[in-house]
Amino acid sequence: PMIRLLFTVVFTGFLASAAVGADEWIDLLAGDPAKVFQKVDPQWHAAKSVGIDPANPRKLLVAEEGTGLFTNAPKGTARDLYTRRGFGDVAVEIEFLIPQKSNSGVKMMGLYEIQITDSFGKAKLTGSDSGGIYPRAELLPKYRHLDEGIAPKTNACGKPGDWQKLEIAFRAARHQGEGAARKKVANARYDRVVLNGQVVHENLEVTSPTGHNWSRAEPAKGPLMLQLDHGPIAVRRFVARDLAPAK
């Protein structure tokens, strides 16, 4: 009985620690990028520090070689990053730096985008501004927005060249049934989006994916995506963790 009791205590403790571990942050910038992301572009590379190009405020330069951050400088373009691991309900934190007029974004499941762009000081906001839910769009015959997306509650965008922080808590859409009988029973939702310490979205449902993906099926899980092909960006923190089921 004593051995059985000891085994029960140890086993129960193991399950408890495993449950805690499941909610731990995954550092997406640690280790070999090729093991974390799909098809990593060599233009996405490590550096110790970056800064805005004195000759062109729309560009970034590597100020010091080394490690500590990743960037697509100096060209400011690279193939978008997609994680190898899929996420459903997820929390994401990213610390980034962009120059003037740059444009990036983080997509949940590769489909639902929170915009990262230089909108510092802008008065009238849309979903195309930093912290916004990016608009729906059509690719052909010419790329165009179908709406304005969902603007952030406030303009929390920092100055170009400053380090900024974006925090996202996202819930995937819910479905019932399989195949042709599959039916959506709950929209995807942002529990909370915080930009530089200010809440820009809270308990916000989204009826579809964003951009030209708006008409695509909504999966239970998908990769996180960081947009790198629209402008210069540096990232010194990019972490994610699975969210516990909503109560």
mmCIF file of C-alpha atoms in Angstrom:
data_model
loop_
_atom_site.group_PDB
_atom_site.id
_atom_site.type_symbol
_atom_site.label_atom_id
_atom_site.label_comp_id
_atom_site.label_asym_id
_atom_site.label_seq_id
_atom_site.Cartn_x
_atom_site.Cartn_y
_atom_site.Cartn_z
ATOM 1 C CA PRO A 1 0.000 0.000 0.000
ATOM 2 C CA MET A 2 2.823 2.403 0.824
ATOM 3 C CA ILE A 3 4.547 1.694 -2.521
ATOM 4 C CA ARG A 4 1.230 2.124 -4.349
ATOM 5 C CA LEU A 5 0.612 5.429 -2.542
ATOM 6 C CA LEU A 6 4.116 6.660 -3.376
ATOM 7 C CA PHE A 7 3.656 5.710 -7.040
ATOM 8 C CA THR A 8 0.304 7.523 -7.120
ATOM 9 C CA VAL A 9 1.822 10.704 -5.662
ATOM 10 C CA VAL A 10 4.801 10.644 -8.059
ATOM 11 C CA PHE A 11 2.629 9.867 -11.096
ATOM 12 C CA THR A 12 0.106 12.566 -10.175
ATOM 13 C CA GLY A 13 2.968 15.036 -9.743
ATOM 14 C CA PHE A 14 4.320 14.075 -13.161
ATOM 15 C CA LEU A 15 0.935 14.715 -14.792
ATOM 16 C CA ALA A 16 0.669 18.078 -13.063
ATOM 17 C CA SER A 17 4.138 19.136 -14.246
ATOM 18 C CA ALA A 18 3.350 17.930 -17.783
ATOM 19 C CA ALA A 19 0.179 20.022 -17.807
ATOM 20 C CA VAL A 20 2.119 23.094 -16.719
ATOM 21 C CA GLY A 21 4.782 22.431 -19.363
ATOM 22 C CA ALA A 22 2.147 22.384 -22.105
ATOM 23 C CA ASP A 23 1.456 26.061 -21.436
ATOM 24 C CA GLU A 24 5.095 27.165 -21.467
ATOM 25 C CA TRP A 25 6.352 29.744 -23.944
ATOM 26 C CA ILE A 26 8.080 28.446 -27.058
ATOM 27 C CA ASP A 27 10.961 30.699 -28.130
ATOM 28 C CA LEU A 28 10.662 30.748 -31.921
ATOM 29 C CA LEU A 29 13.993 32.569 -32.324
ATOM 30 C CA ALA A 30 16.038 30.088 -30.300
ATOM 31 C CA GLY A 31 18.128 27.453 -31.997
ATOM 32 C CA ASP A 32 18.271 26.686 -35.702
ATOM 33 C CA PRO A 33 15.621 28.691 -37.627
ATOM 34 C CA ALA A 34 15.340 25.880 -40.186
ATOM 35 C CA LYS A 35 14.036 23.574 -37.435
ATOM 36 C CA VAL A 36 11.413 26.100 -36.307
ATOM 37 C CA PHE A 37 10.296 27.618 -39.616
ATOM 38 C CA GLN A 38 9.560 26.287 -43.096
ATOM 39 C CA LYS A 39 11.879 27.262 -45.991
ATOM 40 C CA VAL A 40 13.890 29.952 -44.208
ATOM 41 C CA ASP A 41 15.169 32.654 -46.566
ATOM 42 C CA PRO A 42 18.922 33.359 -46.098
ATOM 43 C CA GLN A 43 18.066 37.067 -46.089
ATOM 44 C CA TRP A 44 16.503 36.428 -42.642
ATOM 45 C CA HIS A 45 19.624 36.410 -40.498
ATOM 46 C CA ALA A 46 20.970 37.042 -37.011
ATOM 47 C CA ALA A 47 22.533 40.304 -35.835
ATOM 48 C CA LYS A 48 23.463 41.929 -32.541
ATOM 49 C CA SER A 49 21.945 45.352 -33.253
ATOM 50 C CA VAL A 50 20.275 47.296 -36.047
ATOM 51 C CA GLY A 51 19.472 50.933 -36.732
ATOM 52 C CA ILE A 52 17.781 53.160 -39.276
ATOM 53 C CA ASP A 53 19.964 53.977 -42.274
ATOM 54 C CA PRO A 54 21.102 57.640 -41.881
ATOM 55 C CA ALA A 55 20.931 58.014 -45.674
ATOM 56 C CA ASN A 56 17.412 56.601 -45.954
ATOM 57 C CA PRO A 57 14.898 56.565 -43.044
ATOM 58 C CA ARG A 58 12.916 53.809 -44.782
ATOM 59 C CA LYS A 59 15.784 51.302 -44.480
ATOM 60 C CA LEU A 60 17.467 49.342 -41.693
ATOM 61 C CA LEU A 61 21.163 48.625 -41.422
ATOM 62 C CA VAL A 62 22.955 46.049 -39.309
ATOM 63 C CA ALA A 63 24.810 48.168 -36.757
ATOM 64 C CA GLU A 64 26.665 45.267 -35.164
ATOM 65 C CA GLU A 65 27.129 41.691 -36.310
ATOM 66 C CA GLY A 66 26.403 38.889 -33.868
ATOM 67 C CA THR A 67 23.313 37.403 -32.250
ATOM 68 C CA GLY A 68 20.400 38.644 -30.171
ATOM 69 C CA LEU A 69 17.901 39.488 -32.907
ATOM 70 C CA PHE A 70 16.881 38.524 -36.442
ATOM 71 C CA THR A 71 16.307 40.880 -39.368
ATOM 72 C CA ASN A 72 15.738 41.033 -43.130
ATOM 73 C CA ALA A 73 18.054 44.092 -43.392
ATOM 74 C CA PRO A 74 19.590 45.536 -45.457
ATOM 75 C CA LYS A 75 17.312 44.630 -48.395
ATOM 76 C CA GLY A 76 14.184 44.659 -46.266
ATOM 77 C CA THR A 77 12.626 41.716 -48.064
ATOM 78 C CA ALA A 78 12.676 37.979 -47.528
ATOM 79 C CA ARG A 79 10.349 35.018 -47.889
ATOM 80 C CA ASP A 80 7.616 35.109 -45.225
ATOM 81 C CA LEU A 81 8.242 32.881 -42.194
ATOM 82 C CA TYR A 82 5.839 30.050 -41.351
ATOM 83 C CA THR A 83 6.299 27.904 -38.249
ATOM 84 C CA ARG A 84 6.565 24.168 -38.729
ATOM 85 C CA ARG A 85 4.370 23.692 -35.674
ATOM 86 C CA GLY A 86 0.659 24.349 -35.904
ATOM 87 C CA PHE A 87 -1.244 26.375 -33.309
ATOM 88 C CA GLY A 88 -4.950 26.720 -32.510
ATOM 89 C CA ASP A 89 -5.818 28.782 -29.464
ATOM 90 C CA VAL A 90 -2.551 30.647 -28.989
ATOM 91 C CA ALA A 91 -0.834 33.507 -27.200
ATOM 92 C CA VAL A 92 1.915 35.307 -29.110
ATOM 93 C CA GLU A 93 4.383 37.988 -28.077
ATOM 94 C CA ILE A 94 6.705 39.737 -30.493
ATOM 95 C CA GLU A 95 9.148 42.599 -30.000
ATOM 96 C CA PHE A 96 9.980 44.333 -33.247
ATOM 97 C CA LEU A 97 11.637 47.405 -34.761
ATOM 98 C CA ILE A 98 10.718 48.973 -38.112
ATOM 99 C CA PRO A 99 11.839 52.084 -40.008
ATOM 100 C CA GLN A 100 9.578 54.689 -41.599
ATOM 101 C CA LYS A 101 6.797 53.406 -43.874
ATOM 102 C CA SER A 102 7.689 49.752 -43.346
ATOM 103 C CA ASN A 103 5.011 47.076 -43.423
ATOM 104 C CA SER A 104 4.816 43.660 -41.783
ATOM 105 C CA GLY A 105 2.331 41.596 -39.825
ATOM 106 C CA VAL A 106 1.736 38.479 -37.751
ATOM 107 C CA LYS A 107 -0.813 35.929 -38.950
ATOM 108 C CA MET A 108 -2.511 33.396 -36.725
ATOM 109 C CA MET A 109 -2.788 30.068 -38.606
ATOM 110 C CA GLY A 110 -1.217 31.890 -41.557
ATOM 111 C CA LEU A 111 -4.680 33.400 -42.150
ATOM 112 C CA TYR A 112 -5.695 36.027 -39.570
ATOM 113 C CA GLU A 113 -3.385 39.045 -39.651
ATOM 114 C CA ILE A 114 -2.558 41.638 -37.031
ATOM 115 C CA GLN A 115 -0.886 44.457 -38.898
ATOM 116 C CA ILE A 116 2.580 45.810 -38.139
ATOM 117 C CA THR A 117 3.341 49.034 -39.956
ATOM 118 C CA ASP A 118 4.534 52.576 -39.396
ATOM 119 C CA SER A 119 1.389 54.451 -38.410
ATOM 120 C CA PHE A 120 3.042 56.640 -35.776
ATOM 121 C CA GLY A 121 1.066 59.844 -35.169
ATOM 122 C CA LYS A 122 -1.753 58.942 -37.555
ATOM 123 C CA ALA A 123 -5.178 60.294 -36.524
ATOM 124 C CA LYS A 124 -7.707 58.272 -38.562
ATOM 125 C CA LEU A 125 -7.054 54.555 -38.186
ATOM 126 C CA THR A 126 -8.134 51.501 -40.170
ATOM 127 C CA GLY A 127 -7.283 47.822 -40.011
ATOM 128 C CA SER A 128 -4.258 48.582 -42.184
ATOM 129 C CA ASP A 129 -2.619 50.451 -39.290
ATOM 130 C CA SER A 130 -0.385 48.956 -36.630
ATOM 131 C CA GLY A 131 -2.360 46.693 -34.310
ATOM 132 C CA GLY A 132 -5.300 46.563 -36.725
ATOM 133 C CA ILE A 133 -7.139 43.498 -38.035
ATOM 134 C CA TYR A 134 -6.089 43.588 -41.674
ATOM 135 C CA PRO A 135 -8.859 44.128 -44.280
ATOM 136 C CA ARG A 136 -10.309 41.455 -46.532
ATOM 137 C CA ALA A 137 -8.954 41.740 -50.066
ATOM 138 C CA GLU A 138 -9.044 40.380 -53.612
ATOM 139 C CA LEU A 139 -5.889 39.396 -55.502
ATOM 140 C CA LEU A 140 -7.249 39.525 -59.050
ATOM 141 C CA PRO A 141 -7.587 41.195 -61.435
ATOM 142 C CA LYS A 142 -5.787 43.755 -59.237
ATOM 143 C CA TYR A 143 -5.130 43.641 -55.505
ATOM 144 C CA ARG A 144 -7.738 45.707 -53.668
ATOM 145 C CA HIS A 145 -9.304 45.889 -50.229
ATOM 146 C CA LEU A 146 -12.935 44.858 -49.803
ATOM 147 C CA ASP A 147 -13.328 46.710 -46.496
ATOM 148 C CA GLU A 148 -11.259 48.715 -44.002
ATOM 149 C CA GLY A 149 -10.604 45.827 -41.640
ATOM 150 C CA ILE A 150 -10.972 46.538 -37.939
ATOM 151 C CA ALA A 151 -9.068 49.548 -36.654
ATOM 152 C CA PRO A 152 -7.246 49.428 -33.321
ATOM 153 C CA LYS A 153 -9.046 51.217 -30.471
ATOM 154 C CA THR A 154 -6.171 53.667 -30.160
ATOM 155 C CA ASN A 155 -2.988 54.532 -31.983
ATOM 156 C CA ALA A 156 -0.355 52.853 -29.835
ATOM 157 C CA CYS A 157 2.263 52.694 -32.592
ATOM 158 C CA GLY A 158 5.753 53.723 -31.537
ATOM 159 C CA LYS A 159 8.233 55.837 -33.445
ATOM 160 C CA PRO A 160 10.198 54.323 -36.322
ATOM 161 C CA GLY A 161 13.455 52.964 -34.933
ATOM 162 C CA ASP A 162 11.978 52.241 -31.485
ATOM 163 C CA TRP A 163 11.522 48.714 -30.154
ATOM 164 C CA GLN A 164 7.817 47.892 -29.881
ATOM 165 C CA LYS A 165 5.847 45.010 -28.360
ATOM 166 C CA LEU A 166 2.748 43.245 -29.653
ATOM 167 C CA GLU A 167 0.843 40.748 -27.468
ATOM 168 C CA ILE A 168 -1.936 38.596 -28.933
ATOM 169 C CA ALA A 169 -4.373 36.089 -27.418
ATOM 170 C CA PHE A 170 -6.302 34.318 -30.202
ATOM 171 C CA ARG A 171 -9.051 31.672 -30.291
ATOM 172 C CA ALA A 172 -9.638 29.535 -33.377
ATOM 173 C CA ALA A 173 -13.052 29.189 -34.977
ATOM 174 C CA ARG A 174 -15.052 26.183 -33.773
ATOM 175 C CA HIS A 175 -16.709 23.635 -36.041
ATOM 176 C CA GLN A 176 -18.887 20.564 -35.681
ATOM 177 C CA GLY A 177 -19.190 17.651 -38.055
ATOM 178 C CA GLU A 178 -16.897 16.349 -40.775
ATOM 179 C CA GLY A 179 -16.610 16.755 -44.533
ATOM 180 C CA ALA A 180 -19.669 18.226 -46.232
ATOM 181 C CA ALA A 181 -21.478 18.256 -42.886
ATOM 182 C CA ARG A 182 -18.811 20.411 -41.223
ATOM 183 C CA LYS A 183 -20.418 23.567 -39.852
ATOM 184 C CA LYS A 184 -18.962 26.560 -38.038
ATOM 185 C CA VAL A 185 -20.497 27.032 -34.611
ATOM 186 C CA ALA A 186 -18.268 29.853 -33.297
ATOM 187 C CA ASN A 187 -16.215 32.581 -34.974
ATOM 188 C CA ALA A 188 -12.506 33.025 -34.411
ATOM 189 C CA ARG A 189 -11.847 35.576 -31.684
ATOM 190 C CA TYR A 190 -9.147 37.785 -30.291
ATOM 191 C CA ASP A 191 -9.431 37.658 -26.519
ATOM 192 C CA ARG A 192 -7.008 40.541 -26.309
ATOM 193 C CA VAL A 193 -4.452 42.392 -28.434
ATOM 194 C CA VAL A 194 -2.034 44.771 -26.722
ATOM 195 C CA LEU A 195 0.376 47.079 -28.549
ATOM 196 C CA ASN A 196 3.061 48.812 -26.498
ATOM 197 C CA GLY A 197 1.068 48.312 -23.318
ATOM 198 C CA GLN A 198 -2.236 49.626 -24.680
ATOM 199 C CA VAL A 199 -5.237 47.390 -25.361
ATOM 200 C CA VAL A 200 -6.192 47.782 -29.020
ATOM 201 C CA HIS A 201 -8.704 44.888 -29.254
ATOM 202 C CA GLU A 202 -10.595 42.927 -26.615
ATOM 203 C CA ASN A 203 -13.091 40.066 -26.900
ATOM 204 C CA LEU A 204 -13.339 40.699 -30.635
ATOM 205 C CA GLU A 205 -14.901 38.153 -33.002
ATOM 206 C CA VAL A 206 -13.693 37.922 -36.602
ATOM 207 C CA THR A 207 -16.041 36.316 -39.090
ATOM 208 C CA SER A 208 -13.360 35.234 -41.566
ATOM 209 C CA PRO A 209 -9.635 35.193 -42.269
ATOM 210 C CA THR A 210 -8.053 38.435 -43.512
ATOM 211 C CA GLY A 211 -6.535 39.658 -46.769
ATOM 212 C CA HIS A 212 -7.123 37.502 -49.830
ATOM 213 C CA ASN A 213 -7.534 34.476 -47.538
ATOM 214 C CA TRP A 214 -10.949 35.679 -46.347
ATOM 215 C CA SER A 215 -12.883 33.024 -48.277
ATOM 216 C CA ARG A 216 -10.669 30.099 -47.249
ATOM 217 C CA ALA A 217 -11.786 27.351 -44.887
ATOM 218 C CA GLU A 218 -10.952 27.990 -41.251
ATOM 219 C CA PRO A 219 -8.877 25.157 -39.769
ATOM 220 C CA ALA A 220 -8.526 24.009 -36.168
ATOM 221 C CA LYS A 221 -4.768 24.626 -36.267
ATOM 222 C CA GLY A 222 -2.233 26.281 -38.527
ATOM 223 C CA PRO A 223 1.228 27.878 -38.559
ATOM 224 C CA LEU A 224 2.133 31.284 -37.227
ATOM 225 C CA MET A 225 3.350 33.559 -40.005
ATOM 226 C CA LEU A 226 5.646 36.600 -39.869
ATOM 227 C CA GLN A 227 5.515 38.803 -42.956
ATOM 228 C CA LEU A 228 8.960 39.689 -44.290
ATOM 229 C CA ASP A 229 8.415 40.570 -47.950
ATOM 230 C CA HIS A 230 6.873 44.057 -47.601
ATOM 231 C CA GLY A 231 9.582 46.014 -45.794
ATOM 232 C CA PRO A 232 12.437 46.054 -43.275
ATOM 233 C CA ILE A 233 11.903 44.637 -39.795
ATOM 234 C CA ALA A 234 14.016 43.390 -36.898
ATOM 235 C CA VAL A 235 12.704 41.034 -34.216
ATOM 236 C CA ARG A 236 14.363 40.351 -30.867
ATOM 237 C CA ARG A 237 11.559 38.325 -29.226
ATOM 238 C CA PHE A 238 9.015 36.038 -30.856
ATOM 239 C CA VAL A 239 7.353 33.534 -28.526
ATOM 240 C CA ALA A 240 4.135 31.540 -28.512
ATOM 241 C CA ARG A 241 2.239 29.192 -26.217
ATOM 242 C CA ASP A 242 -0.946 27.168 -26.419
ATOM 243 C CA LEU A 243 -3.846 28.742 -24.556
ATOM 244 C CA ALA A 244 -5.896 26.736 -22.101
ATOM 245 C CA PRO A 245 -9.512 26.199 -23.189
ATOM 246 C CA ALA A 246 -11.758 29.203 -22.592
ATOM 247 C CA LYS A 247 -13.968 28.932 -19.535
#
